[in-house]
Short mmCIF file of C-alpha atoms and ligand atoms in Angstrom, two decimals:
data_model
loop_
_atom_site.label_atom_id
_atom_site.label_comp_id
_atom_site.label_asym_id
_atom_site.label_seq_id
_atom_site.Cartn_x
_atom_site.Cartn_y
_atom_site.Cartn_z
CA MET A 1 51.14 -15.41 99.67
CA MET A 2 52.38 -14.19 96.23
CA LEU A 3 53.41 -18.20 95.88
CA ASP A 4 50.13 -19.18 97.29
CA ALA A 5 48.31 -17.00 94.77
CA ALA A 6 50.04 -17.94 91.35
CA LYS A 7 49.31 -21.91 92.39
CA ARG A 8 45.70 -21.21 92.90
CA LEU A 9 45.65 -20.27 89.58
CA LEU A 10 47.76 -22.48 88.07
CA THR A 11 45.79 -25.71 89.96
CA PRO A 12 42.78 -27.36 88.41
CA SER A 13 39.77 -28.61 91.22
CA ARG A 14 39.90 -30.67 93.42
CA ARG A 15 36.67 -32.71 92.13
CA SER A 16 37.79 -32.52 88.42
CA ASP A 17 40.53 -35.13 89.42
CA VAL A 18 38.96 -37.38 87.71
CA PRO A 19 40.76 -40.49 86.35
CA PRO A 20 41.27 -41.15 82.46
CA PHE A 21 39.96 -44.05 80.81
CA ILE A 22 42.59 -46.95 80.20
CA VAL A 23 40.84 -48.02 77.24
CA MET A 24 42.28 -44.52 75.42
CA ASP A 25 45.93 -45.92 76.43
CA VAL A 26 45.07 -49.33 74.37
CA MET A 27 43.42 -47.57 71.38
CA ALA A 28 46.62 -45.75 71.38
CA ALA A 29 49.20 -48.33 71.35
CA ALA A 30 46.59 -50.30 69.19
CA ALA A 31 46.46 -47.52 66.14
CA LYS A 32 50.83 -47.57 66.90
CA ARG A 33 50.89 -51.24 66.02
CA GLU A 34 48.87 -50.22 63.00
CA ALA A 35 50.71 -47.51 61.71
CA GLU A 36 53.39 -50.14 61.81
CA GLY A 37 51.65 -52.43 59.67
CA ALA A 38 50.24 -54.79 61.52
CA HIS A 39 46.42 -55.92 61.16
CA VAL A 40 44.65 -55.05 64.55
CA ILE A 41 41.19 -56.36 65.08
CA HIS A 42 39.28 -54.20 67.76
CA MET A 43 37.42 -55.45 70.57
CA GLU A 44 38.03 -52.48 72.38
CA VAL A 45 35.53 -49.97 72.04
CA GLY A 46 32.28 -50.17 73.39
CA GLN A 47 30.51 -48.75 69.55
CA PRO A 48 28.50 -50.25 66.80
CA ALA A 49 30.82 -50.57 63.60
CA ALA A 50 27.75 -50.20 61.68
CA PRO A 51 26.23 -46.70 60.26
CA ALA A 52 22.71 -44.70 61.56
CA PRO A 53 19.62 -45.78 60.12
CA GLN A 54 19.74 -44.37 56.58
CA THR A 55 16.22 -42.74 56.98
CA ALA A 56 18.46 -41.47 60.05
CA ILE A 57 20.79 -39.66 57.89
CA ARG A 58 18.57 -38.78 55.48
CA ALA A 59 16.44 -36.70 57.71
CA ALA A 60 19.81 -34.74 58.69
CA GLN A 61 20.69 -34.18 55.09
CA ALA A 62 17.21 -32.63 54.40
CA VAL A 63 17.60 -29.73 57.81
CA LEU A 64 20.80 -29.20 56.13
CA ALA A 65 20.12 -28.98 53.13
CA ALA A 66 17.16 -25.76 54.29
CA GLY A 67 20.20 -23.69 56.05
CA ARG A 68 19.24 -22.61 59.58
CA ILE A 69 19.46 -24.45 62.41
CA SER A 70 18.37 -22.98 65.53
CA TYR A 71 18.29 -23.70 69.22
CA THR A 72 15.09 -26.24 69.36
CA GLU A 73 13.03 -26.31 73.63
CA THR A 74 15.18 -27.97 75.91
CA LEU A 75 13.58 -30.60 76.39
CA GLY A 76 13.70 -31.40 72.86
CA ILE A 77 11.66 -31.13 69.95
CA PRO A 78 7.68 -32.82 70.64
CA PRO A 79 7.94 -35.01 67.92
CA LEU A 80 10.87 -36.45 68.87
CA ARG A 81 9.35 -36.60 72.33
CA ALA A 82 6.30 -38.27 71.39
CA ALA A 83 8.21 -40.93 69.00
CA ILE A 84 9.90 -42.01 72.18
CA ALA A 85 6.80 -42.37 74.54
CA ARG A 86 5.42 -44.28 71.10
CA HIS A 87 8.75 -46.37 71.79
CA TYR A 88 7.80 -47.41 75.34
CA ALA A 89 4.15 -48.83 74.41
CA ASP A 90 5.36 -50.19 71.23
CA THR A 91 8.85 -51.84 73.20
CA TYR A 92 7.11 -52.01 76.64
CA ASP A 93 2.99 -51.85 76.57
CA LEU A 94 3.67 -49.08 78.69
CA ALA A 95 1.87 -45.86 78.62
CA LEU A 96 4.05 -43.00 78.78
CA ASP A 97 2.89 -39.62 78.74
CA PRO A 98 5.66 -37.69 76.40
CA GLY A 99 5.88 -34.60 78.84
CA ARG A 100 8.03 -36.99 81.07
CA VAL A 101 10.74 -37.26 78.49
CA VAL A 102 14.42 -35.57 78.16
CA VAL A 103 15.94 -35.13 75.54
CA THR A 104 19.72 -34.88 76.14
CA THR A 105 22.95 -35.00 75.07
CA GLY A 106 23.71 -38.99 74.51
CA SER A 107 22.75 -40.97 77.61
CA SER A 108 25.77 -39.83 79.76
CA GLY A 109 24.30 -36.00 79.11
CA GLY A 110 21.63 -37.24 80.80
CA PHE A 111 23.19 -38.94 84.13
CA ILE A 112 24.44 -34.90 84.72
CA LEU A 113 21.05 -33.74 85.11
CA ALA A 114 19.60 -37.15 87.02
CA PHE A 115 22.61 -36.62 89.53
CA LEU A 116 21.76 -32.57 89.64
CA SER A 117 18.89 -32.84 89.91
CA LEU A 118 18.43 -36.14 92.52
CA PHE A 119 21.56 -35.52 94.82
CA GLU A 120 23.17 -33.40 96.97
CA ALA A 121 27.00 -32.32 97.44
CA GLY A 122 27.58 -34.98 99.66
CA ASP A 123 25.32 -38.11 99.10
CA ARG A 124 25.83 -41.28 98.89
CA VAL A 125 25.31 -43.27 95.14
CA ALA A 126 25.12 -47.27 94.61
CA LEU A 127 26.93 -48.82 91.92
CA ALA A 128 27.63 -52.09 91.08
CA ASN A 129 31.18 -52.98 90.39
CA PRO A 130 32.26 -54.29 87.91
CA GLY A 131 30.79 -51.17 86.42
CA TYR A 132 30.71 -48.19 83.34
CA PRO A 133 33.27 -46.21 85.46
CA PRO A 134 31.96 -42.47 84.31
CA TYR A 135 29.27 -42.84 86.79
CA ARG A 136 31.86 -43.08 89.67
CA HIS A 137 33.87 -40.26 88.20
CA ILE A 138 30.84 -38.16 87.02
CA LEU A 139 29.85 -38.43 90.63
CA SER A 140 32.62 -38.02 92.26
CA ALA A 141 33.17 -34.18 89.99
CA LEU A 142 29.69 -33.20 91.32
CA GLY A 143 30.81 -33.96 94.98
CA CYS A 144 28.35 -36.79 95.80
CA GLN A 145 30.03 -39.82 96.88
CA PRO A 146 30.15 -43.42 94.72
CA VAL A 147 29.54 -46.84 96.82
CA LEU A 148 31.06 -49.47 95.33
CA ILE A 149 28.89 -53.11 95.34
CA GLY A 150 31.03 -56.01 94.95
CA THR A 151 28.53 -58.59 92.43
CA SER A 152 29.16 -61.92 92.15
CA THR A 153 27.81 -65.07 89.75
CA GLU A 154 25.74 -65.51 93.24
CA THR A 155 24.06 -62.60 92.33
CA ARG A 156 24.27 -62.87 88.67
CA TRP A 157 26.87 -59.90 88.97
CA ALA A 158 24.16 -57.36 89.26
CA LEU A 159 23.21 -55.13 92.94
CA THR A 160 20.65 -56.69 95.09
CA GLY A 161 18.22 -55.37 97.13
CA LYS A 162 19.88 -57.16 99.82
CA ALA A 163 23.58 -55.83 99.47
CA LEU A 164 22.19 -52.81 98.65
CA ILE A 165 20.24 -53.10 102.35
CA ALA A 166 23.44 -54.14 104.14
CA GLU A 167 25.38 -51.26 102.37
CA HIS A 168 22.33 -48.96 103.60
CA ARG A 169 22.49 -50.15 106.96
CA LYS A 170 26.25 -49.23 107.51
CA LYS A 171 26.15 -45.84 106.59
CA PRO A 172 22.62 -44.14 104.69
CA LEU A 173 22.57 -44.02 100.98
CA GLN A 174 20.47 -41.70 98.86
CA GLY A 175 20.14 -43.59 95.55
CA ALA A 176 21.37 -46.31 93.13
CA VAL A 177 22.38 -46.65 89.88
CA VAL A 178 21.32 -49.93 88.14
CA ALA A 179 22.12 -50.86 84.26
CA SER A 180 20.39 -54.54 82.12
CA PRO A 181 22.10 -55.30 80.00
CA ALA A 182 25.45 -54.21 81.75
CA ASN A 183 28.72 -52.56 80.35
CA PRO A 184 31.34 -55.03 80.81
CA THR A 185 29.96 -57.40 82.10
CA GLY A 186 26.99 -57.84 79.69
CA THR A 187 25.19 -59.07 81.73
CA MET A 188 21.44 -58.75 82.24
CA MET A 189 18.77 -58.25 85.52
CA GLU A 190 15.56 -60.03 85.16
CA ALA A 191 12.44 -58.69 84.96
CA ASP A 192 11.95 -59.63 88.86
CA ALA A 193 15.67 -59.11 89.87
CA LEU A 194 14.80 -55.47 88.79
CA ALA A 195 11.49 -54.93 90.35
CA ARG A 196 12.05 -56.07 93.63
CA LEU A 197 15.67 -53.92 94.03
CA ILE A 198 13.69 -50.98 92.72
CA ALA A 199 10.95 -51.28 94.99
CA VAL A 200 13.56 -52.53 98.38
CA ALA A 201 15.13 -49.07 97.14
CA GLU A 202 12.37 -46.30 97.20
CA ALA A 203 10.78 -47.98 100.41
CA GLU A 204 13.81 -46.96 102.50
CA GLY A 205 13.64 -43.83 100.21
CA ILE A 206 16.79 -44.78 98.12
CA ARG A 207 16.25 -43.06 94.51
CA VAL A 208 17.19 -45.14 91.30
CA ILE A 209 18.88 -44.48 87.84
CA SER A 210 18.15 -47.69 85.53
CA ASP A 211 20.92 -46.79 82.62
CA GLU A 212 18.94 -48.85 79.65
CA ILE A 213 21.38 -47.25 76.53
CA TYR A 214 22.08 -51.07 75.93
CA HIS A 215 17.75 -52.28 76.06
CA GLY A 216 16.98 -53.72 72.19
CA LEU A 217 20.60 -55.54 72.59
CA ASP A 218 19.06 -58.37 74.14
CA TYR A 219 19.61 -62.38 73.44
CA ALA A 220 18.87 -64.48 76.65
CA PHE A 221 15.59 -62.80 77.58
CA PRO A 222 13.71 -59.76 76.69
CA ALA A 223 15.07 -56.44 79.06
CA GLU A 224 12.36 -54.74 81.36
CA THR A 225 12.19 -50.52 81.59
CA ALA A 226 11.97 -49.45 85.17
CA ALA A 227 9.38 -46.69 83.45
CA ASN A 228 6.99 -50.22 83.66
CA LEU A 229 8.60 -51.27 87.69
CA SER A 230 7.94 -47.63 89.00
CA GLU A 231 6.66 -44.12 88.24
CA ARG A 232 9.36 -42.06 90.48
CA ALA A 233 12.84 -44.08 89.17
CA VAL A 234 14.63 -42.14 86.44
CA ILE A 235 15.18 -43.75 83.16
CA ILE A 236 18.66 -42.86 80.94
CA ASN A 237 18.69 -43.89 77.41
CA SER A 238 20.43 -43.68 74.32
CA PHE A 239 20.24 -43.53 70.98
CA SER A 240 24.36 -44.63 70.67
CA LYS A 241 24.56 -48.22 70.70
CA TYR A 242 20.77 -50.08 69.31
CA PHE A 243 20.56 -46.95 66.89
CA CYS A 244 24.33 -47.18 65.83
CA MET A 245 24.27 -43.27 66.66
CA THR A 246 27.91 -42.72 69.64
CA GLY A 247 28.69 -39.38 67.24
CA TRP A 248 25.54 -38.01 67.39
CA ARG A 249 25.60 -37.75 71.05
CA VAL A 250 21.36 -37.38 71.64
CA GLY A 251 19.36 -39.63 74.08
CA TRP A 252 17.00 -39.08 76.40
CA MET A 253 15.56 -39.76 80.45
CA VAL A 254 11.74 -40.47 81.61
CA VAL A 255 11.75 -38.96 84.69
CA PRO A 256 8.78 -38.60 87.24
CA GLU A 257 6.80 -35.66 86.39
CA ASN A 258 7.61 -33.47 89.24
CA LEU A 259 11.05 -33.53 87.94
CA VAL A 260 9.95 -32.48 84.48
CA ARG A 261 10.81 -28.40 85.53
CA THR A 262 13.16 -29.26 87.45
CA VAL A 263 15.71 -30.42 84.82
CA GLU A 264 13.91 -28.81 82.12
CA ARG A 265 15.79 -25.40 84.30
CA LEU A 266 18.76 -27.39 84.55
CA GLN A 267 19.41 -28.24 80.98
CA GLY A 268 18.37 -24.73 79.52
CA ASN A 269 21.01 -23.63 82.07
CA LEU A 270 24.20 -25.99 81.37
CA ALA A 271 23.26 -26.51 77.33
CA ILE A 272 20.00 -24.50 76.19
CA SER A 273 18.80 -27.18 74.24
CA VAL A 274 20.32 -30.95 72.52
CA PRO A 275 21.82 -30.23 69.37
CA THR A 276 18.67 -29.64 66.28
CA LEU A 277 20.75 -31.72 64.03
CA ALA A 278 20.68 -34.78 66.48
CA GLN A 279 17.29 -34.57 67.62
CA VAL A 280 15.85 -34.83 64.08
CA ALA A 281 18.31 -37.75 63.16
CA ALA A 282 17.65 -39.60 66.15
CA GLN A 283 13.00 -39.00 65.65
CA ALA A 284 13.88 -40.41 61.47
CA ALA A 285 16.13 -43.48 63.50
CA PHE A 286 12.93 -45.26 64.82
CA ASP A 287 11.57 -45.54 61.17
CA GLY A 288 14.88 -47.52 60.62
CA LYS A 289 14.22 -50.33 63.13
CA ALA A 290 14.62 -52.67 60.49
CA GLU A 291 17.68 -52.28 59.48
CA MET A 292 19.26 -51.89 63.20
CA GLU A 293 18.04 -55.00 63.90
CA GLU A 294 19.97 -57.07 60.98
CA VAL A 295 22.19 -55.26 63.30
CA LYS A 296 21.62 -56.88 66.24
CA HIS A 297 21.50 -60.01 63.85
CA GLY A 298 25.43 -59.71 63.64
CA TYR A 299 25.87 -58.95 67.23
CA GLU A 300 23.99 -62.47 67.91
CA GLN A 301 26.35 -64.51 65.57
CA ASN A 302 28.69 -62.51 67.02
CA ARG A 303 28.28 -63.62 70.50
CA ARG A 304 27.86 -67.49 69.24
CA ILE A 305 31.23 -67.39 67.93
CA LEU A 306 33.44 -66.12 70.59
CA THR A 307 30.55 -68.32 73.04
CA GLU A 308 31.38 -71.11 71.32
CA GLY A 309 34.97 -69.99 69.89
CA LEU A 310 36.55 -69.19 73.30
CA PRO A 311 36.57 -72.11 75.10
CA LYS A 312 38.10 -73.73 72.57
CA ALA A 313 40.85 -71.01 72.64
CA GLY A 314 41.54 -71.70 75.88
CA LEU A 315 39.74 -68.54 77.57
CA ASP A 316 36.98 -70.96 78.92
CA GLN A 317 35.29 -68.68 82.05
CA PHE A 318 33.22 -65.79 81.01
CA LEU A 319 30.57 -64.11 82.53
CA PRO A 320 26.43 -64.57 81.50
CA VAL A 321 26.87 -63.55 77.50
CA ASP A 322 22.93 -62.06 77.84
CA GLY A 323 22.94 -58.82 75.90
CA ALA A 324 25.13 -55.31 74.96
CA PHE A 325 27.91 -57.24 72.65
CA TYR A 326 30.53 -56.79 75.28
CA LEU A 327 31.36 -60.50 76.35
CA TYR A 328 34.01 -60.48 80.24
CA ALA A 329 36.82 -63.00 80.47
CA ASN A 330 38.29 -64.33 83.26
CA ILE A 331 41.92 -64.24 83.00
CA ALA A 332 42.97 -65.42 86.41
CA ARG A 333 44.22 -68.71 85.40
CA PHE A 334 47.14 -66.37 82.96
CA SER A 335 47.55 -63.38 84.58
CA ASP A 336 46.95 -60.83 87.69
CA ASP A 337 47.62 -57.62 85.09
CA SER A 338 45.14 -57.04 82.78
CA LEU A 339 46.58 -54.50 80.89
CA ASP A 340 49.91 -56.71 81.26
CA PHE A 341 47.98 -59.10 78.94
CA ALA A 342 45.65 -56.87 77.10
CA LYS A 343 48.78 -55.15 75.87
CA ARG A 344 50.66 -58.04 74.92
CA MET A 345 47.46 -59.64 73.51
CA LEU A 346 47.73 -56.84 71.28
CA ASN A 347 51.51 -57.25 70.42
CA GLU A 348 51.35 -60.14 70.21
CA ALA A 349 47.87 -61.54 68.82
CA GLY A 350 46.91 -58.76 67.66
CA VAL A 351 43.71 -58.44 69.34
CA ALA A 352 42.52 -55.10 71.03
CA ALA A 353 40.25 -55.73 73.97
CA THR A 354 40.22 -53.67 77.59
CA PRO A 355 41.63 -54.14 80.77
CA GLY A 356 39.14 -54.83 83.74
CA ILE A 357 40.83 -52.02 85.60
CA ASP A 358 38.99 -50.14 83.61
CA PHE A 359 35.50 -51.06 85.11
CA ASP A 360 37.07 -52.81 88.36
CA PRO A 361 39.62 -50.77 90.63
CA ILE A 362 39.19 -54.06 92.67
CA ASP A 363 39.59 -57.50 90.72
CA GLY A 364 39.81 -55.52 87.46
CA ARG A 365 43.18 -56.93 87.15
CA HIS A 366 41.31 -60.57 86.48
CA PHE A 367 39.23 -60.32 84.05
CA LEU A 368 39.12 -58.58 80.15
CA ARG A 369 36.48 -56.74 78.44
CA PHE A 370 35.92 -57.99 74.54
CA CYS A 371 33.32 -55.92 72.56
CA TYR A 372 31.51 -57.63 69.47
CA ALA A 373 30.40 -55.25 67.33
CA GLY A 374 32.43 -55.80 64.90
CA SER A 375 31.77 -58.18 61.88
CA ALA A 376 31.69 -62.17 61.87
CA GLU A 377 35.04 -62.13 60.13
CA GLU A 378 36.56 -60.33 62.33
CA MET A 379 35.38 -63.05 65.06
CA HIS A 380 36.10 -65.75 64.00
CA GLU A 381 40.29 -64.25 63.37
CA ALA A 382 39.96 -63.30 66.79
CA VAL A 383 39.04 -66.30 68.75
CA GLU A 384 41.84 -67.95 66.01
CA ARG A 385 44.00 -65.62 66.69
CA ILE A 386 44.30 -65.85 71.01
CA GLY A 387 43.79 -69.47 70.50
CA ASN A 388 47.29 -69.80 68.73
CA TRP A 389 48.64 -66.81 71.17
CA LEU A 390 47.69 -68.94 74.68
CA LYS A 391 49.26 -71.98 72.69
CA GLN A 392 52.30 -70.79 72.31
CA ARG A 393 52.47 -69.41 75.56
CA GLY A 394 51.90 -72.65 77.08
C1 PLP B 401 26.31 -48.22 80.35
C2 PLP B 401 26.90 -46.73 79.39
N1 PLP B 401 25.71 -46.11 79.84
C3 PLP B 401 26.36 -45.25 79.22
C4 PLP B 401 27.38 -44.41 77.76
C5 PLP B 401 27.16 -43.21 77.97
O1 PLP B 401 26.78 -43.28 76.09
P1 PLP B 401 26.29 -42.18 75.20
O2 PLP B 401 26.81 -40.92 76.60
O3 PLP B 401 26.69 -41.94 74.32
O4 PLP B 401 24.73 -42.19 75.46
C6 PLP B 401 28.19 -45.90 77.80
C7 PLP B 401 28.65 -46.11 76.80
O5 PLP B 401 29.77 -46.29 76.44
C8 PLP B 401 27.33 -47.23 78.02
O6 PLP B 401 28.33 -47.90 78.02
#
């Protein structure tokens, strides 16, 4: 009995037992290589190299100079919610009620609020595989059941209504997360594919959550917001990627009107409010779009360098490079073990990328994700190093 009691005091909950991000291992190995004097090209971490817009930084400095930083309204400061609503009018031609906008602690905070407000413990939520790992880890920590649905070239690496319904007929689903552009694939859904998926899901009572964090970083065709397709979908977005504000931890949701008060009660209890400094900076970030468009042009150039250069270097199989800043390459021709391949490429070529096993427990051993948010020089150098390395391997 005593032993049982002592064990309980030392044992974390079963639901907290979520896997770590394997990319962290690659980052640690890259840092070690650098400490030894090597020059590593970092393509493993999915974040912009550029700083936040100057407008955002200046606004934050003004708040700091004023001194007092207090709590804000739980749903976010009204001028930021209004600016976000205006962003929908400017970008998607959608008249959005600012009352449906909720400011969150990055999109990560938005997922917790969305999953808690939509799902019961035990609910089944469909996710595209490969996909962003925290979707499944947050769901399982909350007692929900992530249901991975395989994607392929035929489905343009996205969830489809057909696959969703096939899974739903096996055992009912209560939710589905869609992402376009997606991480790790960098692929996007055409507006009509997204519309069809949402229509099919909602007809079956399946709640749709649309992760739109990479909106603004679309190169193949314009990204459509689910807010234009349904008033019942929950939209998650963030200042982290397009606005280069990862560390500021600020994002937003667009929620159906009947969910606003629920989310407000949840966020009020979980966090009171989102950091004030970050909210003020985020509001001013919308005035820095010209600066961010320059950054985006850099990604477009990097995308060209890789899509033209990597096939010549020997990596000639990758998914459509539609958006975000990711290229997802198939390395099955070279290896059955993407973690080992990534480690070797780091140690022998000095290029760090993320093994697909982080994103895909089924076939990730055959893929590597390259992030192209760095400089054009780094992209050229990476292509050259990978080419030489693959040649040496024969
Ligand atoms: C697809 C996707 N969604 C959400 C996030 C979380 O971003 P944040 O919490 O910084 O908004 C990331 C971060 O890499 C991501 O790739």
